[in-house]
Amino acid sequence: MNGNQMNILVAGAGGFIGGHLVSRLISEGHQVRAVDKKALGDWYQIHPKAENLVLDLSLKAEAYKSTENVEWVFNLAADMGGMGFIEANKALCMLSSLINTHLLMGSVENKVKRYFFSSSACVYASWHQQTSVDIALKEDDAYPAEPEDGYGWEKLFGERMCRHFSEDFGLEVRIARYHNVYGPHGTYDGGREKAPAAACRKVHELATGAASKIQIWGDGNQVRSFTYITDCIDGTLKLMNSEYSMPLNIGSAESITIQQLYDIALKAADVSQAEFEYDFTAPQGVRGRSSENTLCRETLGWAPSVAIDEGIRLTYAWISQELNSRNNLKI
């Protein structure tokens, strides 16, 4: 990062994106304090070279402790998951605002130089996402506000908190709106998984005979763009190193239907045929959403580059290996 080695806090380091970010920062020579409220055994990745701490950052004292003697803060901590989870846990998602509030306060108190907030495409107003055409969302489309209920409101409020802490206290902030990040070392079952991981798991179950058909939530024609984890980390670090302080899309512009997502996962598994059933009672989210990247390219000179076929191939390989290992342990 500009050739300077720093002391950096990654909040939510036990999660999917956080684990990958810690790995990258360590590889670049930084001293990393990795913090999560989960027990260490539940972290998706543990990096021995980091200072790994179990703290509940929704508590003021523990958030303040975490921000001591660091120059940069990456706030990736939140209680969240895929559409099924955020639809059923709106209050729990909203409680993540305590994490951001206390980390911002601690950052000001401890004179942190720069603060990153991981926002989401769920902040975008719902009326832009009711069809499967013209679905590329630019940063201005968040207002007038009507975000995803619960989780989206928490993220939009978090963005405003960052803006006002910058205005009132001089804290430098960077805000990324992530679009459906996926890849290895993430959740793939249990109810918090997102669509790409769920697709890979279900296809693996079909391929190994654990299931006879694949269930899709809705009609499969919902449209999304999915961002591979290395693109997410690249964009995050480019934004953090930039002088741009307003919310910015970090997401792929390559949009596909959910049905196409499953077809890509089937190809990754070398499965030629599958029977599908469609659950119209399950949460389906908005009809169409993808990332409009003009501002990202202009601001960072960069845009995501990993194609969905390649990203799903890598993700399927990892999830398949994990499931095979788990099943072997049960024998």
PDB file of C-alpha atoms in Angstrom, residues 112-299:
ATOM      1  CA  VAL A 112      -7.073   6.349  13.231  1.00  0.00           C
ATOM      2  CA  LYS A 113      -5.971   7.795   9.894  1.00  0.00           C
ATOM      3  CA  ARG A 114      -8.404   6.046   7.535  1.00  0.00           C
ATOM      4  CA  TYR A 115     -11.601   4.023   7.998  1.00  0.00           C
ATOM      5  CA  PHE A 116     -13.211   1.595   5.533  1.00  0.00           C
ATOM      6  CA  PHE A 117     -16.889   0.619   5.681  1.00  0.00           C
ATOM      7  CA  SER A 118     -18.199  -2.384   3.757  1.00  0.00           C
ATOM      8  CA  SER A 119     -21.612  -1.424   2.446  1.00  0.00           C
ATOM      9  CA  SER A 120     -23.797  -3.378   0.046  1.00  0.00           C
ATOM     10  CA  ALA A 121     -25.799  -3.216  -3.169  1.00  0.00           C
ATOM     11  CA  CYS A 122     -28.783  -3.809  -0.871  1.00  0.00           C
ATOM     12  CA  VAL A 123     -28.779  -0.043  -0.216  1.00  0.00           C
ATOM     13  CA  TYR A 124     -30.174   0.638  -3.685  1.00  0.00           C
ATOM     14  CA  ALA A 125     -33.763   1.816  -4.005  1.00  0.00           C
ATOM     15  CA  SER A 126     -36.127  -1.045  -4.741  1.00  0.00           C
ATOM     16  CA  TRP A 127     -37.955   0.593  -7.655  1.00  0.00           C
ATOM     17  CA  HIS A 128     -34.758   0.377  -9.750  1.00  0.00           C
ATOM     18  CA  GLN A 129     -34.776  -3.406  -9.318  1.00  0.00           C
ATOM     19  CA  GLN A 130     -38.269  -4.567 -10.244  1.00  0.00           C
ATOM     20  CA  THR A 131     -37.439  -5.868 -13.726  1.00  0.00           C
ATOM     21  CA  SER A 132     -34.680  -7.976 -15.271  1.00  0.00           C
ATOM     22  CA  VAL A 133     -33.701  -5.305 -17.833  1.00  0.00           C
ATOM     23  CA  ASP A 134     -31.766  -2.056 -17.345  1.00  0.00           C
ATOM     24  CA  ILE A 135     -30.576  -3.315 -13.982  1.00  0.00           C
ATOM     25  CA  ALA A 136     -27.103  -1.718 -13.766  1.00  0.00           C
ATOM     26  CA  LEU A 137     -27.162   0.426 -10.634  1.00  0.00           C
ATOM     27  CA  LYS A 138     -25.050   3.568 -10.401  1.00  0.00           C
ATOM     28  CA  GLU A 139     -24.110   5.164  -7.124  1.00  0.00           C
ATOM     29  CA  ASP A 140     -26.781   7.887  -7.348  1.00  0.00           C
ATOM     30  CA  ASP A 141     -29.534   5.244  -7.452  1.00  0.00           C
ATOM     31  CA  ALA A 142     -29.468   4.850  -3.657  1.00  0.00           C
ATOM     32  CA  TYR A 143     -31.581   8.002  -3.238  1.00  0.00           C
ATOM     33  CA  PRO A 144     -34.425   8.752  -2.700  1.00  0.00           C
ATOM     34  CA  ALA A 145     -33.928   5.934  -0.210  1.00  0.00           C
ATOM     35  CA  GLU A 146     -35.845   2.672  -0.233  1.00  0.00           C
ATOM     36  CA  PRO A 147     -33.209  -0.004   0.448  1.00  0.00           C
ATOM     37  CA  GLU A 148     -33.635  -3.662   1.337  1.00  0.00           C
ATOM     38  CA  ASP A 149     -35.606  -3.747   4.570  1.00  0.00           C
ATOM     39  CA  GLY A 150     -33.428  -4.395   7.607  1.00  0.00           C
ATOM     40  CA  TYR A 151     -29.989  -5.200   6.197  1.00  0.00           C
ATOM     41  CA  GLY A 152     -30.095  -2.549   3.464  1.00  0.00           C
ATOM     42  CA  TRP A 153     -31.235   0.164   5.872  1.00  0.00           C
ATOM     43  CA  GLU A 154     -28.418  -0.727   8.274  1.00  0.00           C
ATOM     44  CA  LYS A 155     -25.864  -0.396   5.491  1.00  0.00           C
ATOM     45  CA  LEU A 156     -27.284   2.900   4.221  1.00  0.00           C
ATOM     46  CA  PHE A 157     -27.332   4.279   7.765  1.00  0.00           C
ATOM     47  CA  GLY A 158     -23.726   3.108   8.175  1.00  0.00           C
ATOM     48  CA  GLU A 159     -22.729   5.034   5.070  1.00  0.00           C
ATOM     49  CA  ARG A 160     -24.308   8.198   6.504  1.00  0.00           C
ATOM     50  CA  MET A 161     -22.550   7.665   9.824  1.00  0.00           C
ATOM     51  CA  CYS A 162     -19.212   7.473   8.016  1.00  0.00           C
ATOM     52  CA  ARG A 163     -19.976  10.617   6.036  1.00  0.00           C
ATOM     53  CA  HIS A 164     -20.882  12.632   9.122  1.00  0.00           C
ATOM     54  CA  PHE A 165     -17.915  11.389  11.139  1.00  0.00           C
ATOM     55  CA  SER A 166     -15.763  12.589   8.259  1.00  0.00           C
ATOM     56  CA  GLU A 167     -17.492  15.986   8.184  1.00  0.00           C
ATOM     57  CA  ASP A 168     -17.613  16.541  11.941  1.00  0.00           C
ATOM     58  CA  PHE A 169     -14.423  14.869  13.174  1.00  0.00           C
ATOM     59  CA  GLY A 170     -12.129  14.824  10.133  1.00  0.00           C
ATOM     60  CA  LEU A 171     -11.923  11.020   9.967  1.00  0.00           C
ATOM     61  CA  GLU A 172     -10.981   9.908   6.451  1.00  0.00           C
ATOM     62  CA  VAL A 173     -13.520   7.350   5.257  1.00  0.00           C
ATOM     63  CA  ARG A 174     -13.823   5.011   2.285  1.00  0.00           C
ATOM     64  CA  ILE A 175     -17.083   3.214   1.478  1.00  0.00           C
ATOM     65  CA  ALA A 176     -17.516   0.241  -0.883  1.00  0.00           C
ATOM     66  CA  ARG A 177     -20.869  -1.069  -2.027  1.00  0.00           C
ATOM     67  CA  TYR A 178     -20.197  -4.769  -2.539  1.00  0.00           C
ATOM     68  CA  HIS A 179     -22.208  -6.739  -5.095  1.00  0.00           C
ATOM     69  CA  ASN A 180     -22.702 -10.440  -4.218  1.00  0.00           C
ATOM     70  CA  VAL A 181     -19.171 -11.456  -3.312  1.00  0.00           C
ATOM     71  CA  TYR A 182     -18.394 -15.188  -3.565  1.00  0.00           C
ATOM     72  CA  GLY A 183     -15.492 -17.609  -3.651  1.00  0.00           C
ATOM     73  CA  PRO A 184     -13.608 -20.203  -1.571  1.00  0.00           C
ATOM     74  CA  HIS A 185     -13.424 -20.059   2.239  1.00  0.00           C
ATOM     75  CA  GLY A 186     -16.993 -18.863   2.642  1.00  0.00           C
ATOM     76  CA  THR A 187     -20.316 -20.143   3.972  1.00  0.00           C
ATOM     77  CA  TYR A 188     -21.918 -22.818   1.786  1.00  0.00           C
ATOM     78  CA  ASP A 189     -24.595 -24.275   4.070  1.00  0.00           C
ATOM     79  CA  GLY A 190     -26.465 -23.654   7.290  1.00  0.00           C
ATOM     80  CA  GLY A 191     -28.777 -20.885   6.067  1.00  0.00           C
ATOM     81  CA  ARG A 192     -26.377 -17.950   5.740  1.00  0.00           C
ATOM     82  CA  GLU A 193     -24.917 -18.943   2.364  1.00  0.00           C
ATOM     83  CA  LYS A 194     -25.412 -16.791  -0.729  1.00  0.00           C
ATOM     84  CA  ALA A 195     -26.604 -17.960  -4.126  1.00  0.00           C
ATOM     85  CA  PRO A 196     -23.258 -18.982  -5.721  1.00  0.00           C
ATOM     86  CA  ALA A 197     -22.234 -21.123  -2.743  1.00  0.00           C
ATOM     87  CA  ALA A 198     -25.720 -22.615  -2.460  1.00  0.00           C
ATOM     88  CA  ALA A 199     -25.659 -23.472  -6.163  1.00  0.00           C
ATOM     89  CA  CYS A 200     -22.284 -25.181  -5.860  1.00  0.00           C
ATOM     90  CA  ARG A 201     -23.405 -27.178  -2.816  1.00  0.00           C
ATOM     91  CA  LYS A 202     -26.658 -28.309  -4.418  1.00  0.00           C
ATOM     92  CA  VAL A 203     -24.901 -29.324  -7.619  1.00  0.00           C
ATOM     93  CA  HIS A 204     -22.328 -31.284  -5.633  1.00  0.00           C
ATOM     94  CA  GLU A 205     -25.148 -33.083  -3.799  1.00  0.00           C
ATOM     95  CA  LEU A 206     -26.704 -33.975  -7.155  1.00  0.00           C
ATOM     96  CA  ALA A 207     -23.382 -35.095  -8.632  1.00  0.00           C
ATOM     97  CA  THR A 208     -22.643 -37.382  -5.676  1.00  0.00           C
ATOM     98  CA  GLY A 209     -26.115 -38.882  -5.456  1.00  0.00           C
ATOM     99  CA  ALA A 210     -27.035 -37.146  -2.200  1.00  0.00           C
ATOM    100  CA  ALA A 211     -29.928 -35.430  -4.005  1.00  0.00           C
ATOM    101  CA  SER A 212     -32.061 -36.356  -7.017  1.00  0.00           C
ATOM    102  CA  LYS A 213     -33.021 -32.834  -8.063  1.00  0.00           C
ATOM    103  CA  ILE A 214     -32.058 -29.208  -7.483  1.00  0.00           C
ATOM    104  CA  GLN A 215     -34.372 -26.707  -5.848  1.00  0.00           C
ATOM    105  CA  ILE A 216     -34.228 -23.071  -6.988  1.00  0.00           C
ATOM    106  CA  TRP A 217     -35.880 -20.252  -5.068  1.00  0.00           C
ATOM    107  CA  GLY A 218     -38.329 -18.493  -7.404  1.00  0.00           C
ATOM    108  CA  ASP A 219     -38.536 -19.060 -11.142  1.00  0.00           C
ATOM    109  CA  GLY A 220     -34.786 -18.819 -11.744  1.00  0.00           C
ATOM    110  CA  ASN A 221     -35.104 -15.724 -13.918  1.00  0.00           C
ATOM    111  CA  GLN A 222     -33.954 -13.257 -11.260  1.00  0.00           C
ATOM    112  CA  VAL A 223     -30.861 -11.447 -12.572  1.00  0.00           C
ATOM    113  CA  ARG A 224     -27.715 -10.707 -10.558  1.00  0.00           C
ATOM    114  CA  SER A 225     -24.040  -9.952 -10.953  1.00  0.00           C
ATOM    115  CA  PHE A 226     -21.567 -11.863  -8.789  1.00  0.00           C
ATOM    116  CA  THR A 227     -18.134 -10.621  -7.731  1.00  0.00           C
ATOM    117  CA  TYR A 228     -15.269 -13.052  -7.211  1.00  0.00           C
ATOM    118  CA  ILE A 229     -13.368 -12.611  -3.959  1.00  0.00           C
ATOM    119  CA  THR A 230     -10.015 -11.614  -5.503  1.00  0.00           C
ATOM    120  CA  ASP A 231     -11.748  -8.816  -7.421  1.00  0.00           C
ATOM    121  CA  CYS A 232     -13.426  -7.724  -4.190  1.00  0.00           C
ATOM    122  CA  ILE A 233     -10.107  -7.522  -2.342  1.00  0.00           C
ATOM    123  CA  ASP A 234      -8.360  -5.771  -5.250  1.00  0.00           C
ATOM    124  CA  GLY A 235     -11.115  -3.164  -5.467  1.00  0.00           C
ATOM    125  CA  THR A 236     -11.209  -2.681  -1.696  1.00  0.00           C
ATOM    126  CA  LEU A 237      -7.490  -1.944  -1.501  1.00  0.00           C
ATOM    127  CA  LYS A 238      -7.545   0.321  -4.547  1.00  0.00           C
ATOM    128  CA  LEU A 239     -10.392   2.297  -3.010  1.00  0.00           C
ATOM    129  CA  MET A 240      -8.681   2.493   0.375  1.00  0.00           C
ATOM    130  CA  ASN A 241      -5.535   3.850  -1.280  1.00  0.00           C
ATOM    131  CA  SER A 242      -7.484   6.377  -3.356  1.00  0.00           C
ATOM    132  CA  GLU A 243      -8.607   9.885  -2.436  1.00  0.00           C
ATOM    133  CA  TYR A 244     -12.284   9.094  -3.120  1.00  0.00           C
ATOM    134  CA  SER A 245     -14.470   9.328  -0.030  1.00  0.00           C
ATOM    135  CA  MET A 246     -18.012   8.780  -1.364  1.00  0.00           C
ATOM    136  CA  PRO A 247     -19.703   5.368  -1.733  1.00  0.00           C
ATOM    137  CA  LEU A 248     -18.399   3.395  -4.711  1.00  0.00           C
ATOM    138  CA  ASN A 249     -19.578   0.189  -6.374  1.00  0.00           C
ATOM    139  CA  ILE A 250     -17.191  -2.734  -6.064  1.00  0.00           C
ATOM    140  CA  GLY A 251     -18.939  -5.354  -8.153  1.00  0.00           C
ATOM    141  CA  SER A 252     -19.048  -7.202 -11.431  1.00  0.00           C
ATOM    142  CA  ALA A 253     -21.088  -5.831 -14.321  1.00  0.00           C
ATOM    143  CA  GLU A 254     -21.483  -9.341 -15.796  1.00  0.00           C
ATOM    144  CA  SER A 255     -25.129 -10.158 -15.084  1.00  0.00           C
ATOM    145  CA  ILE A 256     -26.741 -13.601 -15.346  1.00  0.00           C
ATOM    146  CA  THR A 257     -29.976 -15.257 -14.247  1.00  0.00           C
ATOM    147  CA  ILE A 258     -30.078 -17.548 -11.232  1.00  0.00           C
ATOM    148  CA  GLN A 259     -30.887 -20.402 -13.635  1.00  0.00           C
ATOM    149  CA  GLN A 260     -27.729 -19.611 -15.588  1.00  0.00           C
ATOM    150  CA  LEU A 261     -25.778 -19.608 -12.328  1.00  0.00           C
ATOM    151  CA  TYR A 262     -26.878 -23.200 -11.693  1.00  0.00           C
ATOM    152  CA  ASP A 263     -26.060 -24.154 -15.277  1.00  0.00           C
ATOM    153  CA  ILE A 264     -22.526 -22.789 -14.797  1.00  0.00           C
ATOM    154  CA  ALA A 265     -22.163 -24.775 -11.565  1.00  0.00           C
ATOM    155  CA  LEU A 266     -23.351 -27.923 -13.368  1.00  0.00           C
ATOM    156  CA  LYS A 267     -20.699 -27.348 -16.015  1.00  0.00           C
ATOM    157  CA  ALA A 268     -18.054 -26.929 -13.297  1.00  0.00           C
ATOM    158  CA  ALA A 269     -19.126 -30.311 -11.891  1.00  0.00           C
ATOM    159  CA  ASP A 270     -19.158 -31.909 -15.361  1.00  0.00           C
ATOM    160  CA  VAL A 271     -22.841 -32.789 -14.924  1.00  0.00           C
ATOM    161  CA  SER A 272     -24.762 -32.729 -18.208  1.00  0.00           C
ATOM    162  CA  GLN A 273     -28.353 -33.039 -16.978  1.00  0.00           C
ATOM    163  CA  ALA A 274     -30.335 -32.033 -13.913  1.00  0.00           C
ATOM    164  CA  GLU A 275     -33.948 -31.922 -12.821  1.00  0.00           C
ATOM    165  CA  PHE A 276     -35.042 -28.663 -11.205  1.00  0.00           C
ATOM    166  CA  GLU A 277     -37.913 -27.759  -8.942  1.00  0.00           C
ATOM    167  CA  TYR A 278     -38.891 -24.150  -8.219  1.00  0.00           C
ATOM    168  CA  ASP A 279     -39.969 -22.887  -4.798  1.00  0.00           C
ATOM    169  CA  PHE A 280     -42.093 -19.776  -5.238  1.00  0.00           C
ATOM    170  CA  THR A 281     -42.654 -19.420  -1.495  1.00  0.00           C
ATOM    171  CA  ALA A 282     -38.945 -18.904  -0.710  1.00  0.00           C
ATOM    172  CA  PRO A 283     -37.302 -15.439  -0.484  1.00  0.00           C
ATOM    173  CA  GLN A 284     -36.312 -14.258  -3.951  1.00  0.00           C
ATOM    174  CA  GLY A 285     -35.008 -10.729  -3.431  1.00  0.00           C
ATOM    175  CA  VAL A 286     -35.253  -8.072  -6.117  1.00  0.00           C
ATOM    176  CA  ARG A 287     -35.914  -9.001  -9.734  1.00  0.00           C
ATOM    177  CA  GLY A 288     -32.725  -7.609 -11.207  1.00  0.00           C
ATOM    178  CA  ARG A 289     -29.496  -6.004  -9.968  1.00  0.00           C
ATOM    179  CA  SER A 290     -25.968  -5.524 -11.285  1.00  0.00           C
ATOM    180  CA  SER A 291     -23.129  -3.067 -10.812  1.00  0.00           C
ATOM    181  CA  GLU A 292     -22.696   0.004 -13.028  1.00  0.00           C
ATOM    182  CA  ASN A 293     -18.927   0.557 -13.024  1.00  0.00           C
ATOM    183  CA  THR A 294     -18.352   3.838 -14.855  1.00  0.00           C
ATOM    184  CA  LEU A 295     -17.484   5.739 -11.679  1.00  0.00           C
ATOM    185  CA  CYS A 296     -15.313   2.884 -10.434  1.00  0.00           C
ATOM    186  CA  ARG A 297     -13.285   2.861 -13.660  1.00  0.00           C
ATOM    187  CA  GLU A 298     -12.966   6.654 -13.670  1.00  0.00           C
ATOM    188  CA  THR A 299     -12.019   6.829  -9.997  1.00  0.00           C
TER     189      THR A 299
END
